[in-house]
Coordinates of C-alpha atoms and ligand atoms in Angstrom, one line a residue:
X1 CA 0.0 0.0 0.0
X2 CA 2.8 2.4 1.0
X3 CA 5.0 1.4 -1.9
X4 CA 2.2 2.0 -4.3
X5 CA 1.6 5.4 -2.8
X6 CA 5.3 6.3 -3.1
X7 CA 5.5 5.0 -6.6
X8 CA 2.5 7.2 -7.6
X9 CA 3.9 10.1 -5.7
X10 CA 7.1 10.0 -7.7
X11 CA 5.1 10.2 -10.9
X12 CA 5.3 13.9 -12.0
X13 CA 1.6 13.9 -13.2
X14 CA 0.4 12.4 -9.9
X15 CA -2.1 14.6 -8.0
X16 CA -3.6 13.9 -4.6
X17 CA -7.4 14.2 -4.3
X18 CA -6.9 17.6 -2.6
X19 CA -4.7 18.8 -5.4
X20 CA -7.3 17.6 -8.0
X21 CA -10.0 19.5 -6.1
X22 CA -7.9 22.7 -6.3
X23 CA -7.1 22.2 -10.0
X24 CA -10.8 21.5 -10.9
X25 CA -12.0 24.6 -9.0
X26 CA -9.4 26.7 -10.8
X27 CA -10.4 25.2 -14.2
X28 CA -14.1 25.8 -13.5
X29 CA -13.3 29.4 -12.7
X30 CA -10.8 30.0 -15.5
X31 CA -11.1 27.2 -18.1
X32 CA -8.8 28.9 -20.6
X33 CA -6.0 29.7 -18.2
X34 CA -5.8 26.1 -16.9
X35 CA -6.2 24.7 -20.4
X36 CA -6.6 21.0 -21.3
X37 CA -5.9 18.4 -18.6
X38 CA -4.2 15.6 -20.4
X39 CA -3.5 12.0 -19.2
X40 CA -2.3 10.1 -22.2
X41 CA 0.4 7.4 -22.2
X42 CA 2.4 8.9 -25.1
X43 CA 4.8 6.0 -25.0
X44 CA 2.1 3.5 -25.6
X45 CA 2.1 2.7 -29.4
X46 CA -1.1 0.7 -29.4
X47 CA -4.0 2.3 -31.3
X48 CA -7.1 3.3 -29.2
X49 CA -9.8 0.7 -29.3
X50 CA -12.4 3.4 -28.6
X51 CA -12.7 7.1 -28.0
X52 CA -15.5 8.0 -25.6
X53 CA -16.8 11.5 -26.4
X54 CA -18.3 12.7 -23.1
X55 CA -16.9 11.5 -19.7
X56 CA -20.2 11.3 -17.7
X57 CA -21.3 8.2 -16.1
X58 CA -21.7 6.4 -19.5
X59 CA -18.3 7.5 -20.8
X60 CA -16.5 6.9 -17.6
X61 CA -17.9 3.5 -16.8
X62 CA -17.5 2.4 -20.5
X63 CA -13.8 3.6 -20.4
X64 CA -13.1 1.8 -17.1
X65 CA -14.6 -1.5 -18.3
X66 CA -12.9 -1.3 -21.7
X67 CA -9.6 -0.8 -19.9
X68 CA -10.3 -3.6 -17.5
X69 CA -10.9 -5.9 -20.5
X70 CA -7.3 -5.1 -21.6
X71 CA -8.3 -2.5 -24.3
X72 CA -7.0 1.0 -24.8
X73 CA -9.4 3.9 -24.5
X74 CA -9.5 7.7 -24.5
X75 CA -12.3 9.8 -22.9
X76 CA -12.7 13.4 -23.7
X77 CA -14.8 15.9 -21.7
X78 CA -15.2 19.6 -21.9
X79 CA -15.6 19.8 -18.1
X80 CA -12.3 19.5 -16.1
X81 CA -13.5 16.4 -14.3
X82 CA -15.0 12.9 -15.1
X83 CA -18.4 11.9 -13.9
X84 CA -20.5 14.4 -16.0
X85 CA -23.8 15.9 -15.0
X86 CA -24.7 13.6 -12.1
X87 CA -22.2 15.1 -9.6
X88 CA -22.2 18.6 -11.2
X89 CA -25.8 19.6 -11.6
X90 CA -28.2 16.6 -11.5
X91 CA -28.4 13.6 -9.1
X92 CA -26.1 14.9 -6.4
X93 CA -27.7 18.4 -5.9
X94 CA -31.1 16.8 -6.2
X95 CA -30.3 14.4 -3.3
X96 CA -29.1 17.3 -1.3
X97 CA -32.2 19.3 -1.9
X98 CA -34.4 16.2 -1.3
X99 CA -32.7 15.6 2.0
X100 CA -33.3 19.2 3.0
X101 CA -37.0 18.8 2.0
X102 CA -37.3 15.7 4.3
X103 CA -35.5 17.4 7.2
X104 CA -37.5 20.6 6.9
X105 CA -40.9 18.8 6.7
X106 CA -39.9 17.1 9.9
X107 CA -38.9 20.4 11.5
X108 CA -42.2 21.9 10.4
X109 CA -44.3 19.0 11.6
X110 CA -42.7 19.2 15.0
X111 CA -42.2 23.0 15.1
X112 CA -41.9 24.3 18.7
X113 CA -42.1 20.8 20.2
X114 CA -39.5 18.5 21.6
X115 CA -36.2 20.0 20.5
X116 CA -37.4 21.5 17.3
X117 CA -37.3 25.3 16.8
X118 CA -40.5 27.2 16.2
X119 CA -40.8 27.3 12.4
X120 CA -44.0 29.3 12.3
X121 CA -43.8 31.7 9.3
X122 CA -40.1 30.9 8.9
X123 CA -38.6 30.8 5.4
X124 CA -35.2 29.2 5.1
X125 CA -32.6 30.1 2.5
X126 CA -32.5 28.3 -0.9
X127 CA -29.4 30.1 -2.0
X128 CA -27.4 29.0 1.1
X129 CA -28.1 25.3 0.2
X130 CA -27.2 26.0 -3.4
X131 CA -23.9 27.7 -2.4
X132 CA -23.2 24.8 0.0
X133 CA -23.5 22.5 -2.9
X134 CA -21.3 24.6 -5.2
X135 CA -18.6 24.6 -2.5
X136 CA -19.0 20.9 -1.9
X137 CA -19.2 19.4 -5.3
X138 CA -15.5 19.6 -6.2
X139 CA -14.7 16.9 -3.6
X140 CA -16.5 14.1 -5.5
X141 CA -15.2 15.5 -8.8
X142 CA -11.7 15.2 -7.5
X143 CA -12.3 11.6 -6.4
X144 CA -13.6 10.7 -9.9
X145 CA -10.4 12.1 -11.5
X146 CA -8.2 10.5 -8.9
X147 CA -9.9 7.1 -9.2
X148 CA -10.1 7.3 -12.9
X149 CA -6.4 8.1 -13.4
X150 CA -4.6 6.3 -10.5
X151 CA -6.9 3.3 -9.9
X152 CA -8.7 2.6 -13.2
X153 CA -5.8 3.6 -15.6
X154 CA -8.2 5.6 -17.8
X155 CA -6.6 7.9 -20.4
X156 CA -8.3 11.3 -20.8
X157 CA -8.3 14.8 -22.1
X158 CA -10.4 17.0 -19.9
X159 CA -11.4 20.7 -20.0
X160 CA -11.5 20.4 -23.8
X161 CA -14.4 20.1 -26.3
X162 CA -14.3 17.2 -28.7
X163 CA -15.0 17.8 -32.4
X164 CA -15.9 14.7 -34.4
X165 CA -14.0 14.6 -37.7
X166 CA -15.2 11.1 -38.9
X167 CA -16.2 7.8 -37.6
X168 CA -12.7 7.0 -36.3
X169 CA -11.3 10.5 -35.7
X170 CA -11.8 13.2 -33.1
X171 CA -10.1 16.5 -32.5
X172 CA -9.6 17.9 -29.0
X173 CA -7.2 20.5 -27.5
X174 CA -5.5 20.9 -30.9
X175 CA -4.7 17.2 -31.2
X176 CA -6.2 14.7 -33.6
X177 CA -7.0 11.2 -32.1
X178 CA -7.9 8.0 -34.0
X179 CA -9.6 4.9 -32.7
X180 CA -11.2 1.6 -34.0
X181 CA -14.5 2.9 -32.7
X182 CA -16.2 6.0 -31.4
X183 CA -18.6 6.0 -28.4
X184 CA -20.9 8.9 -28.3
X185 CA -21.6 9.7 -24.7
X186 CA -22.7 13.4 -25.0
X187 CA -25.6 13.3 -22.5
X188 CA -28.7 15.4 -22.6
X189 CA -29.7 19.0 -21.8
X190 CA -32.8 20.6 -20.2
X191 CA -35.6 21.4 -22.6
X192 CA -36.4 25.1 -22.3
X193 CA -39.9 26.5 -22.2
X194 CA -40.9 27.7 -25.7
X195 CA -42.9 30.7 -24.6
X196 CA -42.1 34.5 -24.2
X197 CA -40.3 35.4 -21.1
X198 CA -38.5 32.1 -20.5
X199 CA -35.1 34.0 -20.6
X200 CA -36.1 36.4 -17.8
X201 CA -34.0 36.8 -14.7
X202 CA -35.3 34.5 -12.0
X203 CA -36.3 31.7 -14.4
X204 CA -34.2 28.6 -13.8
X205 CA -33.8 25.0 -14.7
X206 CA -31.8 22.3 -12.7
X207 CA -28.5 23.4 -14.5
X208 CA -28.8 27.1 -14.1
X209 CA -30.1 26.9 -10.6
X210 CA -26.7 25.5 -9.4
X211 CA -24.6 27.6 -11.8
X212 CA -26.1 31.0 -11.7
X213 CA -28.5 31.5 -8.7
X214 CA -27.2 34.8 -7.3
X215 CA -30.1 36.1 -5.2
X216 CA -32.5 34.6 -2.7
X217 CA -35.8 33.6 -4.4
X218 CA -38.8 35.3 -3.0
X219 CA -42.0 33.7 -1.6
X220 CA -43.9 32.9 -4.7
X221 CA -42.5 30.0 -6.8
X222 CA -44.0 28.5 -9.9
X223 CA -42.8 25.1 -11.0
X224 CA -43.5 24.1 -14.6
X225 CA -43.6 20.3 -15.1
X226 CA -44.9 17.3 -13.3
X227 CA -42.2 14.6 -13.5
X228 CA -39.4 13.7 -11.2
X229 CA -37.3 16.8 -11.4
X230 CA -40.3 19.2 -11.1
X231 CA -41.6 17.4 -8.0
X232 CA -38.2 17.0 -6.4
X233 CA -37.2 20.6 -6.7
X234 CA -40.8 21.8 -6.1
X235 CA -40.9 19.9 -2.8
X236 CA -37.6 21.4 -1.7
X237 CA -38.8 25.0 -2.5
X238 CA -42.0 24.3 -0.6
X239 CA -40.2 22.9 2.4
X240 CA -38.1 26.0 2.7
X241 CA -41.4 27.9 3.3
X242 CA -42.2 29.2 -0.3
X243 CA -45.6 29.1 -1.7
X244 CA -45.3 26.7 -4.7
X245 CA -47.7 26.4 -7.6
X246 CA -47.0 23.4 -9.9
X247 CA -48.3 23.7 -13.4
X248 CA -48.5 20.3 -14.9
X249 CA -49.4 19.7 -18.5
X250 CA -51.0 16.2 -17.9
X251 CA -51.0 14.3 -14.7
X252 CA -48.7 14.9 -11.8
X253 CA -46.3 12.0 -11.1
X254 CA -47.9 9.8 -13.7
X255 CA -44.8 7.6 -13.6
X256 CA -45.7 6.2 -10.2
X257 CA -47.4 2.9 -11.3
X258 CA -49.6 2.2 -8.2
X259 CA -52.7 4.3 -7.7
X260 CA -52.7 4.3 -3.9
X261 CA -49.0 5.0 -3.7
X262 CA -49.3 7.9 -6.1
X263 CA -52.3 9.3 -4.1
X264 CA -50.5 9.0 -0.8
X265 CA -47.4 10.9 -2.2
X266 CA -49.5 13.6 -3.7
X267 CA -51.8 14.0 -0.7
X268 CA -48.7 14.6 1.5
X269 CA -47.5 17.3 -1.0
X270 CA -50.8 19.1 -0.9
X271 CA -50.8 18.8 2.9
X272 CA -47.5 20.7 2.9
X273 CA -49.3 23.5 1.1
X274 CA -48.3 22.8 -2.5
X275 CA -50.8 24.0 -5.1
X276 CA -51.0 21.5 -8.0
X277 CA -52.8 22.5 -11.3
X278 CA -53.1 19.6 -13.8
X279 CA -53.9 20.1 -17.4
X280 CA -52.1 23.5 -17.3
X281 CA -49.8 24.9 -20.0
X282 CA -47.6 27.9 -19.2
X283 CA -48.0 30.2 -22.2
X284 CA -45.8 33.2 -21.1
X285 CA -43.7 34.6 -18.3
X286 CA -44.0 38.3 -17.7
X287 CA -41.3 40.4 -16.2
X288 CA -41.2 43.5 -14.1
X289 CA -39.5 46.8 -15.1
X290 CA -36.0 45.4 -14.0
X291 CA -36.4 42.3 -16.2
X292 CA -37.1 40.0 -13.3
X293 CA -39.9 37.5 -13.5
X294 CA -43.2 38.8 -12.0
X295 CA -46.0 36.5 -13.3
X296 CA -46.6 33.3 -15.1
X297 CA -49.5 33.1 -17.6
X298 CA -51.1 29.7 -17.9
X299 CA -53.9 28.1 -19.8
X300 CA -55.8 25.8 -17.3
X301 CA -59.0 23.7 -17.4
X302 CA -60.6 26.5 -15.4
X303 CA -59.6 29.1 -17.9
X304 CA -56.5 31.4 -18.2
X305 CA -54.7 32.3 -15.1
X306 CA -52.0 34.8 -14.1
X307 CA -49.9 33.6 -11.1
X308 CA -47.6 35.9 -9.3
X309 CA -44.1 34.5 -9.2
X310 CA -40.8 35.7 -8.0
X311 CA -39.0 32.5 -9.1
X312 CA -39.8 30.1 -11.9
X313 CA -38.4 26.6 -12.1
X314 CA -38.9 24.8 -15.4
X315 CA -38.5 21.0 -15.5
X316 CA -39.8 20.0 -18.9
X317 CA -37.5 17.0 -19.4
X318 CA -34.2 16.6 -21.1
X319 CA -33.3 16.4 -24.8
X320 CA -30.4 14.2 -26.0
X321 CA -27.4 16.2 -27.1
X322 CA -27.3 14.5 -30.5
X323 CA -26.9 17.5 -32.9
X324 CA -23.0 17.3 -33.1
X325 CA -23.2 13.7 -34.0
X326 CA -25.9 14.2 -36.6
X327 CA -24.0 17.0 -38.2
X328 CA -20.7 15.3 -38.2
X329 CA -21.7 11.7 -39.0
X330 CA -25.3 11.7 -39.9
X331 CA -26.3 9.2 -37.2
X332 CA -30.0 8.3 -37.2
X333 CA -32.0 9.8 -34.4
X334 CA -35.7 9.4 -33.4
X335 CA -38.4 12.1 -32.9
X336 CA -37.1 13.0 -29.5
X337 CA -33.6 13.5 -30.8
X338 CA -32.3 10.3 -29.2
X339 CA -29.6 8.5 -31.1
X340 CA -31.0 5.2 -32.4
X341 CA -29.0 2.1 -31.4
X342 CA -29.3 -1.6 -31.5
X343 CA -28.8 -4.0 -28.6
X344 CA -25.0 -3.8 -29.1
X345 CA -25.3 0.0 -28.7
X346 CA -24.3 0.4 -32.4
X347 CA -25.6 3.5 -34.2
X348 CA -26.6 3.6 -37.9
X349 CA -22.9 4.5 -38.7
X350 CA -20.4 1.7 -38.8
X351 CA -18.0 1.6 -35.8
X352 CA -19.9 4.4 -34.0
X353 CA -21.7 3.5 -30.7
X354 CA -23.9 5.6 -28.5
X355 CA -24.7 5.3 -24.8
X356 CA -26.3 7.0 -21.8
X357 CA -28.8 9.8 -22.0
X358 CA -28.0 10.4 -25.6
X359 CA -29.9 7.2 -26.5
X360 CA -33.1 8.5 -24.7
X361 CA -35.3 7.0 -22.0
X362 CA -34.8 5.9 -19.3
X363 CA -32.4 8.7 -18.5
X364 CA -31.1 7.2 -15.3
X365 CA -27.7 6.4 -13.9
X366 CA -28.0 2.7 -14.0
X367 CA -28.6 2.8 -17.8
X368 CA -25.9 5.4 -18.4
X369 CA -23.3 3.2 -16.6
X370 CA -24.5 -0.1 -18.0
X371 CA -24.9 1.0 -21.6
X372 CA -21.3 2.3 -21.4
X373 CA -20.1 -1.0 -20.1
X374 CA -22.1 -2.9 -22.7
X375 CA -20.6 -0.8 -25.6
X376 CA -17.1 -1.4 -24.2
X377 CA -17.8 -5.2 -24.2
X378 CA -19.2 -5.1 -27.8
X379 CA -16.2 -3.1 -29.0
X380 CA -13.9 -5.7 -27.3
X381 CA -15.6 -8.4 -29.3
X382 CA -18.1 -9.8 -26.9
X383 CA -21.6 -10.7 -28.1
X384 CA -23.8 -8.5 -25.9
X385 CA -27.4 -7.6 -25.8
X386 CA -28.7 -4.6 -23.8
X387 CA -32.2 -3.2 -23.7
X388 CA -33.2 -1.8 -20.3
X389 CA -36.5 -3.3 -19.1
X390 CA -38.2 -4.0 -15.7
X391 CA -35.9 -1.8 -13.8
X392 CA -36.8 -0.5 -10.2
X393 CA -37.5 3.1 -10.0
X394 CA -37.6 5.9 -7.4
X395 CA -38.2 9.6 -6.9
X396 CA -38.4 12.0 -4.1
X397 CA -41.2 14.2 -2.8
X398 CA -40.6 15.2 0.8
X399 CA -40.3 11.4 1.1
X400 CA -38.5 8.8 -0.9
X401 CA -40.9 6.9 -3.2
X402 CA -39.6 3.5 -4.6
X403 CA -41.3 1.0 -6.8
X404 CA -40.8 -2.1 -8.9
X405 CA -43.0 -4.3 -11.0
X406 CA -46.7 -3.8 -11.5
X407 CA -49.0 -1.4 -9.7
X408 CA -52.3 -2.8 -8.3
X409 CA -54.4 -1.6 -11.3
X410 CA -52.0 -3.0 -13.9
X411 CA -51.9 -6.3 -12.0
X412 CA -55.7 -6.6 -11.9
X413 CA -55.9 -6.0 -15.6
X414 CA -53.5 -8.9 -16.2
X415 CA -54.1 -11.4 -13.4
X416 CA -57.3 -12.8 -12.1
X417 CA -56.4 -13.5 -8.5
X418 CA -54.5 -10.4 -7.3
X419 CA -53.7 -10.3 -3.6
X420 CA -52.6 -7.1 -1.8
X421 CA -50.6 -6.9 1.4
X422 CA -50.3 -3.3 2.6
X423 CA -49.4 -1.1 5.5
X424 CA -51.3 0.8 6.9
X425 CA -54.3 -1.5 6.4
X426 CA -57.5 -0.1 5.0
X427 CA -59.1 1.7 7.9
X428 CA -62.8 2.3 7.6
X429 CA -62.9 4.3 10.9
X430 CA -60.5 6.8 9.4
X431 CA -58.3 6.7 12.5
X432 CA -54.8 7.4 11.6
X433 CA -52.5 4.6 12.4
X434 CA -48.8 4.9 13.4
X435 CA -47.7 2.2 10.9
X436 CA -45.6 1.6 9.0
X437 CA -43.0 2.7 11.5
X438 CA -39.3 2.6 10.7
X439 CA -36.1 4.4 10.2
X440 CA -36.7 8.2 9.9
X441 CA -40.4 7.8 10.5
X442 CA -40.7 7.0 14.2
X443 CA -41.5 10.5 15.3
X444 CA -44.3 10.7 12.7
X445 CA -45.6 7.2 13.7
X446 CA -46.0 8.4 17.3
X447 CA -47.2 11.9 16.8
X448 CA -48.3 12.5 13.2
X449 CA -49.3 8.8 12.3
X450 CA -50.7 9.5 8.9
X451 CA -47.3 10.9 7.8
X452 CA -45.4 7.7 8.6
X453 CA -45.5 6.3 5.1
X454 CA -47.2 3.8 2.9
X455 CA -46.2 0.3 1.5
X456 CA -47.9 -2.2 -0.7
X457 CA -47.0 -5.6 -2.1
X458 CA -48.9 -6.9 -5.1
X459 CA -49.1 -10.7 -5.5
X460 CA -50.5 -13.2 -7.9
X461 CA -52.6 -15.4 -5.6
X462 CA -52.4 -18.3 -8.1
X463 CA -48.6 -18.6 -8.5
X464 CA -47.9 -16.8 -5.2
X465 CA -45.4 -14.7 -7.1
X466 CA -44.6 -11.0 -6.2
X467 CA -45.8 -8.8 -9.1
X468 CA -45.0 -5.4 -7.7
X469 CA -43.8 -3.5 -4.6
X470 CA -44.4 0.1 -3.7
X471 CA -43.0 2.2 -0.9
X472 CA -43.3 5.8 0.5
X473 CA -41.0 6.4 3.4
X474 CA -37.2 6.5 3.8
X475 CA -34.3 4.1 3.3
X476 CA -36.0 1.5 1.0
X477 CA -34.4 2.4 -2.3
X478 CA -31.4 0.2 -1.6
X479 CA -33.7 -2.8 -0.8
X480 CA -35.6 -2.2 -4.0
X481 CA -32.6 -2.5 -6.3
X482 CA -31.8 -6.0 -4.9
X483 CA -35.4 -7.0 -4.5
X484 CA -36.1 -6.3 -8.1
X485 CA -33.6 -9.1 -9.2
X486 CA -35.4 -11.6 -7.0
X487 CA -38.8 -10.5 -8.3
X488 CA -37.6 -10.9 -11.9
X489 CA -36.5 -14.4 -10.9
X490 CA -39.9 -15.3 -9.7
X491 CA -39.8 -14.5 -6.0
X492 CA -42.8 -15.9 -4.1
X493 CA -44.6 -14.8 -0.9
X494 CA -43.2 -18.0 0.7
X495 CA -39.6 -17.1 -0.1
X496 CA -40.1 -13.6 1.0
X497 CA -41.6 -14.8 4.3
X498 CA -38.5 -17.0 4.8
X499 CA -36.0 -14.1 4.7
X500 CA -34.6 -12.6 7.9
X501 CA -35.7 -9.0 8.5
X502 CA -33.6 -6.5 10.3
X503 CA -36.5 -5.2 12.4
X504 CA -37.6 -2.3 12.4
X505 CA -36.9 -2.4 8.7
X506 CA -37.9 0.3 6.2
X507 CA -39.9 -2.2 4.0
X508 CA -42.3 -4.4 6.0
X509 CA -42.7 -6.9 3.1
X510 CA -40.9 -9.8 4.8
X511 CA -43.0 -9.8 8.0
X512 CA -46.2 -9.2 6.1
X513 CA -45.5 -12.1 3.8
X514 CA -44.6 -14.3 6.8
X515 CA -48.1 -13.5 8.4
X516 CA -49.9 -14.5 5.3
X517 CA -47.8 -17.2 3.7
X518 CA -49.4 -20.0 5.8
X519 CA -52.6 -19.7 3.8
X520 CA -53.0 -22.1 0.9
X521 CA -55.5 -19.6 -0.6
X522 CA -53.7 -16.3 -0.2
X523 CA -55.7 -13.4 1.3
X524 CA -55.3 -9.7 1.4
X525 CA -53.8 -8.1 4.5
Ligands
LIG601 P1 -23.7 13.2 -18.8 O1 -23.4 12.8 -17.4 O2 -24.5 14.4 -19.0 O3 -22.3 13.3 -19.6 C1 -22.2 13.9 -20.8 C2 -20.8 14.5 -20.8 O4 -20.6 14.9 -22.2 C3 -20.8 15.8 -20.0 O5 -19.8 15.6 -19.0 C4 -20.4 16.9 -21.0 O6 -19.5 17.8 -20.4 C5 -19.8 16.1 -22.1 N1 -19.8 16.7 -23.4 C6 -20.9 17.2 -24.1 N2 -20.5 17.6 -25.3 C7 -19.2 17.5 -25.3 C8 -18.2 17.8 -26.3 N3 -18.5 18.3 -27.5 N4 -16.9 17.5 -26.0 C9 -16.6 16.9 -24.8 N5 -17.4 16.6 -23.9 C10 -18.8 16.9 -24.2 N6 -30.4 9.5 -12.3 C11 -30.4 8.6 -11.3 O7 -30.2 7.4 -11.6 N7 -30.6 9.0 -10.0 C12 -30.9 10.3 -9.7 O8 -31.1 10.6 -8.5 C13 -30.9 11.3 -10.8 N8 -31.2 12.6 -10.5 C14 -31.3 13.4 -11.5 C15 -31.6 14.7 -11.3 C16 -31.7 15.6 -12.2 C17 -32.0 17.1 -12.0 C18 -31.4 15.2 -13.6 C19 -31.5 16.2 -14.7 C20 -31.1 13.9 -13.9 C21 -31.0 13.0 -12.9 N9 -30.6 11.7 -13.1 C22 -30.7 10.8 -12.1 C23 -30.3 11.2 -14.5 C24 -28.7 11.1 -14.6 O9 -28.1 12.3 -14.1 C25 -28.3 10.9 -16.0 O10 -29.0 9.8 -16.5 C26 -26.8 10.6 -16.1 O11 -26.0 11.5 -15.5 C27 -26.4 10.5 -17.7 O12 -25.1 10.2 -17.8 P2 -24.4 10.4 -19.3 O13 -23.1 9.9 -19.2 O14 -25.3 9.8 -20.3 O15 -24.5 12.0 -19.5
LIG602 C1 -21.2 9.5 -10.2 C2 -20.5 9.8 -11.5 S1 -22.0 10.9 -9.5 S2 -19.9 8.3 -12.1 O1 -21.1 7.5 -12.6 O2 -19.2 7.6 -11.1 O3 -19.0 8.6 -13.2

């Protein structure tokens, strides 16, 4: 261990994680002064097997895997770090904001009791949390660069835009690089509202929020959108004490597959004071004399509305960044702009592959990383086949919401004998019950029982197999990613009831299954 450290330390290009952090900060501040950050084994005469254009999750994981398989890769990114949008403006800030939303909801629910301060009428700073993120994000960036260079032996050029010359050739930082294959890993960018006023001061999306927020948002916030990002950021703004109106073109959180679970999540959002208008289209944003947002004009089922707003957050989805590849190579794209690939991640152009958000939905980390890896394997001669299907999913409101498989409604449409285990049970007396109770919901369970979460297991009573699982609470996401594999392999209520729970566990599925598994004819619980 010590020898390895000394050996790396004597390498003139070696940087500690702290040194990487300083270099990245400097490069983000003054990209042209720092210039390209180059880690290429110039003495290595082998040709590159692949050049990954874009060093986000897809390009970085693909690079690491190709290298591990014994190949030679190069990854180029215009940012001065590897890891891409996830640690810079997407998943990581979203998790920080969602954690703040959960903490603040707890503080408000227990305001002035126990050890909680009186939160009545109190608004907390959004900008301070954004600034905290900006200061903290270079640590993870530095780890990505250190790990990629020193531990994964990845070759890279960072802080330099790549220009595609042909299906084997790329230019970056004034150098021309050739490879057997190109892997397009350019990611996606936020869709901007196509309406007058969308460029006004005070109108943000997830990327500009963390890059350019320079003043504290006022009390009136309008969120445009109804998917994951809209809800995650909307709940955070609400939890800080802002009045949040959500303008949703179709149905809020349509992606949650189970009706009860979706209803529980949305009821709690409304209870926190969020105003949700479905079927609404924002048609214009109007500014004040200083060019700052003042109002949002929306067409709604109840007629046109003008909503006062000091801050507008738009979350209309992401569009794959495919244009450079279309212009340079003519790769085929679909109507959403996603690069079309086959199961080997090959595009319509020979020797050109595409991965990650660039190939469209689902735009999630698991797919970015896995598609990068599968492309690497294909390039190195393996026969691979990748099409994401049946993945577990999650989002945050003030809670964490996780799900896998079928919702109850979908299950009833496909199976004759659907059995439901849920917590809390249906309660005709309307008395709020302090269950489920678990990590991070114990205070709610005792004092605000209806806030302690919701869980549901959907079973096929004939085969006894689990068809779906749904959870609102905290700490279950991890279990869902493993549980999903078992469900895909045919997990039954009997096998679930045989597992050993770590009581009190975030998901009550094991104990609920054990209570019912003795029945030959399964029954609801
Ligand atoms: P990116 O990470 O965007 O990488 C693309 C890279 O290409 C960038 O680094 C960019 O600098 C580089 N690039 C572009 N053009 C060039 C060029 N010409 N030359 C050189 N480099 C170039 N997913 C989850 O699984 N969990 C979450 O909690 C989650 N939260 C999210 C929250 C938000 C707000 C958003 C928007 C997304 C979230 N996602 C989440 C999705 C996840 O962030 C993406 O699926 C993932 O980061 C995509 O990785 P990628 O490598 O395809 O793209
Ligand atoms: C994680 C970035 S935030 S990466 O997927 O490890 O590259």
